[in-house]
Short mmCIF file of C-alpha atoms in Angstrom, two decimals:
data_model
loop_
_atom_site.label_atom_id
_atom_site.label_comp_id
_atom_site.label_asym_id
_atom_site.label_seq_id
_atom_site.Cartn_x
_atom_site.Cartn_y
_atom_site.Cartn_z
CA UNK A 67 51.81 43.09 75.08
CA UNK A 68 51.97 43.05 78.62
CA UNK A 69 53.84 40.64 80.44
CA UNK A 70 51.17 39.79 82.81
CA UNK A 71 49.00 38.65 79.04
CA UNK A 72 52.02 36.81 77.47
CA UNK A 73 52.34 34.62 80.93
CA UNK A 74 48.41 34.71 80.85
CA UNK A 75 48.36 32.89 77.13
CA UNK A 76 50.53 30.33 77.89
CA UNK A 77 48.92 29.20 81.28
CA UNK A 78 45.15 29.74 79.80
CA UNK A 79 45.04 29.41 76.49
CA UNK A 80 44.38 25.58 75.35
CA UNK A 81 43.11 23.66 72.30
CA UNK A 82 40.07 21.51 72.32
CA UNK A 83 41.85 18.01 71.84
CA UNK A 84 43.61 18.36 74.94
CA UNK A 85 40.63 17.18 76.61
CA UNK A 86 38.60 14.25 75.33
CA UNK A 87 35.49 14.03 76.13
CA UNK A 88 36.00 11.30 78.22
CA UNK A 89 37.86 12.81 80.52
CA UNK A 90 35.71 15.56 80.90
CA UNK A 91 32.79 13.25 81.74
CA UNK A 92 35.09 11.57 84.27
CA UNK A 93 36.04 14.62 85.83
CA UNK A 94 32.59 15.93 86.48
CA UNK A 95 32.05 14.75 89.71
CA UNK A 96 28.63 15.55 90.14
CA UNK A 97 28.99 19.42 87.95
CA UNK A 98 26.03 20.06 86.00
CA UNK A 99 26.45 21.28 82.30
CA UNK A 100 23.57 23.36 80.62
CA UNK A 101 23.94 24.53 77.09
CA UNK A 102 21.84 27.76 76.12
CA UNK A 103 21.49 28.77 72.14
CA UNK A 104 19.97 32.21 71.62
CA UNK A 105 18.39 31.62 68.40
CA UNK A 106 16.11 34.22 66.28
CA UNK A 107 15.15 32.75 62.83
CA UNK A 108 17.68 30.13 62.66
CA UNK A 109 15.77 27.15 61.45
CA UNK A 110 18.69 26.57 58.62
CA UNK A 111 21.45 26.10 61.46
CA UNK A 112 19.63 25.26 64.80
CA UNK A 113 18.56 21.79 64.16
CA UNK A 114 22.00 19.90 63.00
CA UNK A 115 23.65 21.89 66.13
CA UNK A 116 21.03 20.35 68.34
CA UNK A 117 21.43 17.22 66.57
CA UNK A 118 25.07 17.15 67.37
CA UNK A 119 25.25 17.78 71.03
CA UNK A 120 22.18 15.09 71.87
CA UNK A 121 24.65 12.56 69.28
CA UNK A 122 27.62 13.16 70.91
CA UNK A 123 27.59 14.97 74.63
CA UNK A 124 24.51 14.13 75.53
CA UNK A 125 24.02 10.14 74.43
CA UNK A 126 24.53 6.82 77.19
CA UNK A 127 24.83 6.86 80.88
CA UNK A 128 27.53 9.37 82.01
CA UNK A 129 26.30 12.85 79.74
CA UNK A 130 29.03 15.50 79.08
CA UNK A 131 25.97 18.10 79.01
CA UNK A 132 22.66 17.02 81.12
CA UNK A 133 20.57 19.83 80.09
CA UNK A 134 20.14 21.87 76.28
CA UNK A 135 17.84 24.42 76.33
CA UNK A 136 16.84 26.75 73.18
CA UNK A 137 15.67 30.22 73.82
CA UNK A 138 14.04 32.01 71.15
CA UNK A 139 13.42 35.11 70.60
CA UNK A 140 11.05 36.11 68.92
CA UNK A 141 11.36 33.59 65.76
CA UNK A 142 8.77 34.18 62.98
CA UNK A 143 10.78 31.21 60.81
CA UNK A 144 10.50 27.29 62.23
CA UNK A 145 13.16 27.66 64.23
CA UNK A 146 11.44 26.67 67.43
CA UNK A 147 9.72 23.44 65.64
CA UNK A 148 13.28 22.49 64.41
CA UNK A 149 15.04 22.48 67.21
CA UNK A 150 12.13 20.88 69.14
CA UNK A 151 12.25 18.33 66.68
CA UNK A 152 16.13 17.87 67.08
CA UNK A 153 15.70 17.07 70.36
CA UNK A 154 15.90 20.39 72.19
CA UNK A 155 14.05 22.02 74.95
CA UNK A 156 12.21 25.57 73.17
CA UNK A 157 11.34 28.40 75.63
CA UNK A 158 10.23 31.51 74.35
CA UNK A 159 12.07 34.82 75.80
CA UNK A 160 8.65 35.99 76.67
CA UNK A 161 7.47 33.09 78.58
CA UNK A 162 10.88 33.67 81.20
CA UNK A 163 9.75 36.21 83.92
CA UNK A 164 6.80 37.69 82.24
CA UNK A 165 6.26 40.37 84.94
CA UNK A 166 9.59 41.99 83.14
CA UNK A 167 8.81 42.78 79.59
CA UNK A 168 11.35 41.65 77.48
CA UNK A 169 13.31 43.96 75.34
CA UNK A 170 14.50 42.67 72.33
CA UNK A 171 18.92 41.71 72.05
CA UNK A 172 21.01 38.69 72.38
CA UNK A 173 21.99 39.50 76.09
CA UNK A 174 18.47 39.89 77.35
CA UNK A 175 18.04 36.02 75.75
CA UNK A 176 21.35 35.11 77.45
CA UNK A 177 20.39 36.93 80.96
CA UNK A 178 16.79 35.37 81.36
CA UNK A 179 18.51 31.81 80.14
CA UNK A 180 19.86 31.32 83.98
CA UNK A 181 15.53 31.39 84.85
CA UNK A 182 15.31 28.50 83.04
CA UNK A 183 18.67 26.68 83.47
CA UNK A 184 19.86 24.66 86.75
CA UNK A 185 23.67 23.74 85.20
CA UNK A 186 26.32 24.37 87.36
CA UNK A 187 28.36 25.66 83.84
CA UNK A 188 26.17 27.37 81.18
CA UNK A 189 27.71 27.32 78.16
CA UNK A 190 26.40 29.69 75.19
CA UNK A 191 26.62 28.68 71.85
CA UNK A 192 25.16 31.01 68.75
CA UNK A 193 22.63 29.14 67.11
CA UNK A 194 23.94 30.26 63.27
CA UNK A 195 27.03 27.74 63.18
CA UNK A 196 27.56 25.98 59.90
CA UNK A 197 30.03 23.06 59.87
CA UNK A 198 29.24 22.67 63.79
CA UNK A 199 31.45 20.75 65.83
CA UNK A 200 30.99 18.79 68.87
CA UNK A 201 34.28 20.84 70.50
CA UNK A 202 32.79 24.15 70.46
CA UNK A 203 31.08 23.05 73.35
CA UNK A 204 33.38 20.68 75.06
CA UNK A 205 36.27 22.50 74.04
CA UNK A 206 35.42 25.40 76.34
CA UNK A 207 33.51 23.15 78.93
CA UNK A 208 36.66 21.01 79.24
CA UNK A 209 38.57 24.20 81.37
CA UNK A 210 35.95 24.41 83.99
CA UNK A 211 35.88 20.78 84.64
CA UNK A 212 39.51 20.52 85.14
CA UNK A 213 41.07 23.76 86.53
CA UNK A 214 39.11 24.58 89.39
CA UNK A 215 40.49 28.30 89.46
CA UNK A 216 38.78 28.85 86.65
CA UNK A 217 35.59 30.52 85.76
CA UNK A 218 35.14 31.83 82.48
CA UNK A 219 35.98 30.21 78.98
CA UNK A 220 35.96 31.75 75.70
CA UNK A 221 35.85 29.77 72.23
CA UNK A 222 39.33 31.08 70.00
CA UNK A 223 38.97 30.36 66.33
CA UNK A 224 39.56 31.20 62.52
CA UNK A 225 37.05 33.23 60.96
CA UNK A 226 36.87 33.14 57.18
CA UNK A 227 34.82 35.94 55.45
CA UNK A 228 33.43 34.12 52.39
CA UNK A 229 36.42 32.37 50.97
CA UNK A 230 38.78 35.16 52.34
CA UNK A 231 40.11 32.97 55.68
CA UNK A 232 40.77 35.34 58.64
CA UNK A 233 38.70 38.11 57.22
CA UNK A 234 35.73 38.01 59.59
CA UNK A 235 35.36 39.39 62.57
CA UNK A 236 34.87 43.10 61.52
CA UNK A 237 33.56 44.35 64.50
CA UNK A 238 36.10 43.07 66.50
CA UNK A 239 38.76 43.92 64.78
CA UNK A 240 37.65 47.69 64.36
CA UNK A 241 35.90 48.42 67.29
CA UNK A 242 36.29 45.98 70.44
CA UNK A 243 39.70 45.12 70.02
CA UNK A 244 40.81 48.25 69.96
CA UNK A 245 38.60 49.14 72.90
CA UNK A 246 40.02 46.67 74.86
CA UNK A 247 43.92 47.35 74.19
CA UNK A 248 43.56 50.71 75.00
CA UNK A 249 41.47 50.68 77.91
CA UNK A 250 41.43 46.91 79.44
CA UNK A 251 45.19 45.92 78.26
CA UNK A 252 44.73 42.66 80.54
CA UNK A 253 41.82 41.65 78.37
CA UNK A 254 44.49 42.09 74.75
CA UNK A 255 44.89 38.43 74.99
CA UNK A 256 41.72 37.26 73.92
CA UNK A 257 41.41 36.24 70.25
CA UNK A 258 37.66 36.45 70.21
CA UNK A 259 36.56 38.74 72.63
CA UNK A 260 33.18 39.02 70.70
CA UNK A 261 33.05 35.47 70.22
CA UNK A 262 29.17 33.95 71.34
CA UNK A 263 30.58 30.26 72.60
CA UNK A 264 31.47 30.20 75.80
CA UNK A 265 31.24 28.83 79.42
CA UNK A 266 31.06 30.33 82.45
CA UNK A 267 30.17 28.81 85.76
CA UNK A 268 26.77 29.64 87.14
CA UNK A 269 28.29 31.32 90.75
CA UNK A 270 30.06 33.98 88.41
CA UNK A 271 27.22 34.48 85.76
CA UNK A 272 24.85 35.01 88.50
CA UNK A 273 26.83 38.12 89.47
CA UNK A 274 27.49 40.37 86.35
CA UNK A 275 25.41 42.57 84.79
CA UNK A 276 24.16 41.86 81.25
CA UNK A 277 24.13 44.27 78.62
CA UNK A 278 20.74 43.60 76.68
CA UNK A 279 22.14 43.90 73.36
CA UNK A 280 25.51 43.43 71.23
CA UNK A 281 27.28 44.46 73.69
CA UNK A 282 26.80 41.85 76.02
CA UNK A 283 30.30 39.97 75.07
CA UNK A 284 32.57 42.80 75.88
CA UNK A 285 30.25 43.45 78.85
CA UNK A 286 30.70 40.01 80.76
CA UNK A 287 34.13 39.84 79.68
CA UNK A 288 34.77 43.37 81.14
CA UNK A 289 33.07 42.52 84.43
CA UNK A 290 34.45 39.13 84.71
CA UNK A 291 37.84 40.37 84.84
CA UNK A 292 37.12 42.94 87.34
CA UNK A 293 35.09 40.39 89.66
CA UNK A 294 37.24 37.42 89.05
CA UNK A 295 40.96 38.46 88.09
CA UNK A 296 42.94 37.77 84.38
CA UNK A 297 44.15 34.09 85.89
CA UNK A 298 40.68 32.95 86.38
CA UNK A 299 39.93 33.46 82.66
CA UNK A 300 40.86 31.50 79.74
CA UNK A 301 40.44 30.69 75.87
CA UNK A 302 40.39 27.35 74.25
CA UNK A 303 40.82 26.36 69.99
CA UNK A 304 38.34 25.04 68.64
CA UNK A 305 39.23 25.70 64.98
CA UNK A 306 37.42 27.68 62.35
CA UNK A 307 33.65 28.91 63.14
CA UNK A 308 31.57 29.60 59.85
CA UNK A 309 28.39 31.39 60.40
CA UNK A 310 26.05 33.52 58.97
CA UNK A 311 27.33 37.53 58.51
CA UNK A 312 25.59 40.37 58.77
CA UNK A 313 25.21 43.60 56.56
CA UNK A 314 27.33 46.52 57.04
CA UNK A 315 24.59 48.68 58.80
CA UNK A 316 23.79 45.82 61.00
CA UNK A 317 27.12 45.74 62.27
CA UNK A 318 27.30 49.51 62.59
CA UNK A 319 24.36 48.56 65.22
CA UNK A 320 26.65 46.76 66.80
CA UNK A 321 29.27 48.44 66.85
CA UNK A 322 27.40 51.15 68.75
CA UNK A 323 26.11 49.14 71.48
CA UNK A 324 29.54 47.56 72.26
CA UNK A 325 31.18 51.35 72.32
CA UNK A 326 28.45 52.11 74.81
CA UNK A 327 28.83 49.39 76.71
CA UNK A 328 32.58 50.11 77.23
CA UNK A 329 31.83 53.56 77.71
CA UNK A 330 29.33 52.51 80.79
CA UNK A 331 32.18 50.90 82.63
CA UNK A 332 35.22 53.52 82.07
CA UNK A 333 35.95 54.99 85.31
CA UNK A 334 38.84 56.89 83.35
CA UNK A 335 38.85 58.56 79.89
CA UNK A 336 42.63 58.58 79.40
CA UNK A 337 44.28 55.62 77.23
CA UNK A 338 46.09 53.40 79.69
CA UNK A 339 48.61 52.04 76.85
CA UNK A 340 48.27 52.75 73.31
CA UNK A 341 48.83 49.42 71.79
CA UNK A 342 46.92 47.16 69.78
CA UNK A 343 47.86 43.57 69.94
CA UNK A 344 46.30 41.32 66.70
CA UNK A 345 46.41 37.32 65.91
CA UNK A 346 47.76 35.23 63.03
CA UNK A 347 47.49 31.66 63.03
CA UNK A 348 51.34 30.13 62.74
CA UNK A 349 53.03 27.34 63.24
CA UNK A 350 52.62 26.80 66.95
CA UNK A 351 48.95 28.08 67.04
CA UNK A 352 47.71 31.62 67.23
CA UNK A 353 50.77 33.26 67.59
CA UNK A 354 50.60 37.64 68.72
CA UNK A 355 51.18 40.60 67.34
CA UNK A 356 51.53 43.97 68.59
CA UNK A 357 51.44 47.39 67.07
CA UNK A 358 51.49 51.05 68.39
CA UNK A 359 48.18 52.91 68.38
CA UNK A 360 48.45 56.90 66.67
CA UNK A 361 47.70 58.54 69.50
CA UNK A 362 49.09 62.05 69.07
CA UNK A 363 46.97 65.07 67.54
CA UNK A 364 47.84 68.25 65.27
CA UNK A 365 46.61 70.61 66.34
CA UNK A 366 44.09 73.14 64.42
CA UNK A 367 45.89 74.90 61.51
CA UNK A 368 45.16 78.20 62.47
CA UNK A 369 47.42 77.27 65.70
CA UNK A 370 50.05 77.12 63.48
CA UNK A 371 52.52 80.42 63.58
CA UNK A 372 53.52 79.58 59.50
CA UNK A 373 50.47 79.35 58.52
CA UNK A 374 48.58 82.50 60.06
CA UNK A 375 51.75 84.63 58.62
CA UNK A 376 50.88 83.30 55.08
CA UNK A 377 47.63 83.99 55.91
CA UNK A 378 48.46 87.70 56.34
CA UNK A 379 50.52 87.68 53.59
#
C-alpha cells in the first residue's frame, strides 16, 4: 500500500462511537442534514429504517437530520405507502424534472435527489438494510460536521453472506477493488468502495457527474478524488450491514456497468501499480492487507522455439 493510503487511514478512517450524536447536533451550527433512500420494492426494509431515523436523529428541538426524503423508483410493491406511513417524505423519480425522462438505475435516483433536497450534507442510505442502525447515518454524518476539510464520507463495515461473515461483497471484491488498486491506488484504502451509505456535502455533489446505474459508487468516488484530493475523503465503522443480495446474473449487471464506468474515466490504459490491497477485521479494527497482482503474460505457444521444433518433429 502506498504510503500516502497508510497515512490516509489513520488520519480518515474513524468509528461511529467517536461521535455521539450529541455532539454532532452541537456542532451543526446552522448545517443542514438531508437523508435520501433510493428505494425500488423495498416495503420489507424501508419502513423500520424510516422509523429509526424520525426515533432517533430526527426527534425534539435540536434534529441531527432536518429533512428525510424517499425516492422511489418505480415501486410496484407498498414501498411508497410504508415509508409514507413511517414518517417519510415519498417522491417518485418521475415526478423530479419531468422534462428529462428518467432512465431507470440507482444513480439516476441519487442524481435527481439534490432537485428535491435543500441539506447542506446529503447522506444516502440503501433502503434494503436489515438490523438498521441509527450510526449508519450519523456515523458518516459525524465527519462532515466536525472536520471542516472534509467532504466526502463513506460507511466501512462487515458484510456477512448468509451465515458466512465477511463473504459479501462479491462485486467488490472481484471487480471494483481490483479496478481501483490497479488504476486509482490512492482510492486502495477504502473498505467499501461500493458501499450505498454515505455523505457528501452538497457544494461537492453538485459538481460530479453521476453514472445512472451501478456504477455510480465507483463513479463519485473516482471524481471526488480527482476534484477534491485523498485528504478530503474519509471512511467511518459502523459495524456489520445485512441486506438483501442479489443473484449471480444480477451482479454480472453490475459488474459491467462499474467496469464501464472506470473505463469512461481512464485517461491511461497501463496499470499504475499492480497491487491489490484487501481487509480483515483484527484486533485494532480493519486492519490491511496487500498482495501482488499477476500481471505478466506467456506468450502464444507457437512463439515458443521448443515447441515449433517438436512441432516439426
Amino acid at each position: 500500500m502506498l504510503r500516502e493510503v497508510e497515512r490516509w487511514l489513520a488520519r480518515r478512517s474513524w468509528s461511529a462511537a467517536e461521535r455521539p450524536v450529541g455532539r454532532l447536533v452541537a456542532a451543526k451550527q446552522g448545517a443542514q442534514v438531508s437523508v435520501v433512500l433510493p428505494a425500488l420494492n423495498e416495503e420489507a426494509t424501508v419502513g423500520r429504517i424510516v422509523s429509526v431515523i424520525r426515533r432517533e436523529l430526527m426527534a425534539g428541538p435540536a434534529p441531527l437530520v432536518d429533512e428525510l426524503v424517499v425516492i422511489d423508483s418505480g415501486s410496484t410493491d407498498r414501498t411508497a405507502e410504508v415509508a409514507a406511513a413511517a414518517g417519510a417524505r415519498v417522491v417518485h423519480r418521475d415526478a423530479i424534472l419531468p422534462r428529462l425522462p428518467a432512465v431507470p438505475g440507482k444513480g439516476e435516483v441519487l442524481w435527481r435527489s439534490l432537485l428535491v433536497t435543500s441539506g447542506d450534507i446529503v447522506c444516502f442510505v440503501d433502503a434494503d438494510l436489515r438490523d438498521f442502525s441509527a450510526e449508519f447515518v450519523s456515523g458518516i454524518v459525524g465527519p462532515l460536521l466536525t472536520e471542516p476539510d472534509v467532504q466526502f464520507v463513506k460507511a466501512m463495515y462487515d458484510r456477512p453472506l448468509g451465515d458466512a461473515p465477511g463473504q459479501g461483497g462479491r462485486v467488490t471484491e472481484l471487480v471494483a477493488r481490483p479496478l481501483l488498486n490497479l488504476h486509482w491506488p490512492l482510492l486502495a484504502g477504502f473498505v467499501q468502495p461500493l458501499g450505498g451509505e454515505y455523505a457528501v456535502r452538497r457544494s461537492l455533489l453538485e459538481r460530479l457527474p453521476f453514472p445512472v446505474g451501478y456504477g455510480v459508487e465507483l463513479g463519485l468516488l473516482v471524481d471526488a478524488l480527482h476534484t477534491v484530493g485523498l485528504d478530503a475523503l474519509g471512511q467511518v465503522d459502523v459495524g456489520v450491514r445485512r441486506h438483501r443480495h442479489q443473484d449471480g446474473q444480477a451482479l454480472g449487471r453490475m459488474a459491467a456497468a462499474i467496469y464501464r464506468t472506470a473505463q469512461l474515466r481512464l485517461s491511461r490504459g497501463h496499470l499504475v501499480r499492480p497491487v491489490l490491497t484487501q481487509f480483515e477485521r483484527g484486533e485494532g479494527g480493519f486492519e490491511p492487507r496487500t498482495h501482488a497482482v499477476d500481471t505478466e503474460e506467456r506468450p502464444p505457444m507457437r512463439e515458443i522455439t521448443e515447441y515449433e521444433a517438436r512441432r516439426a518433429a
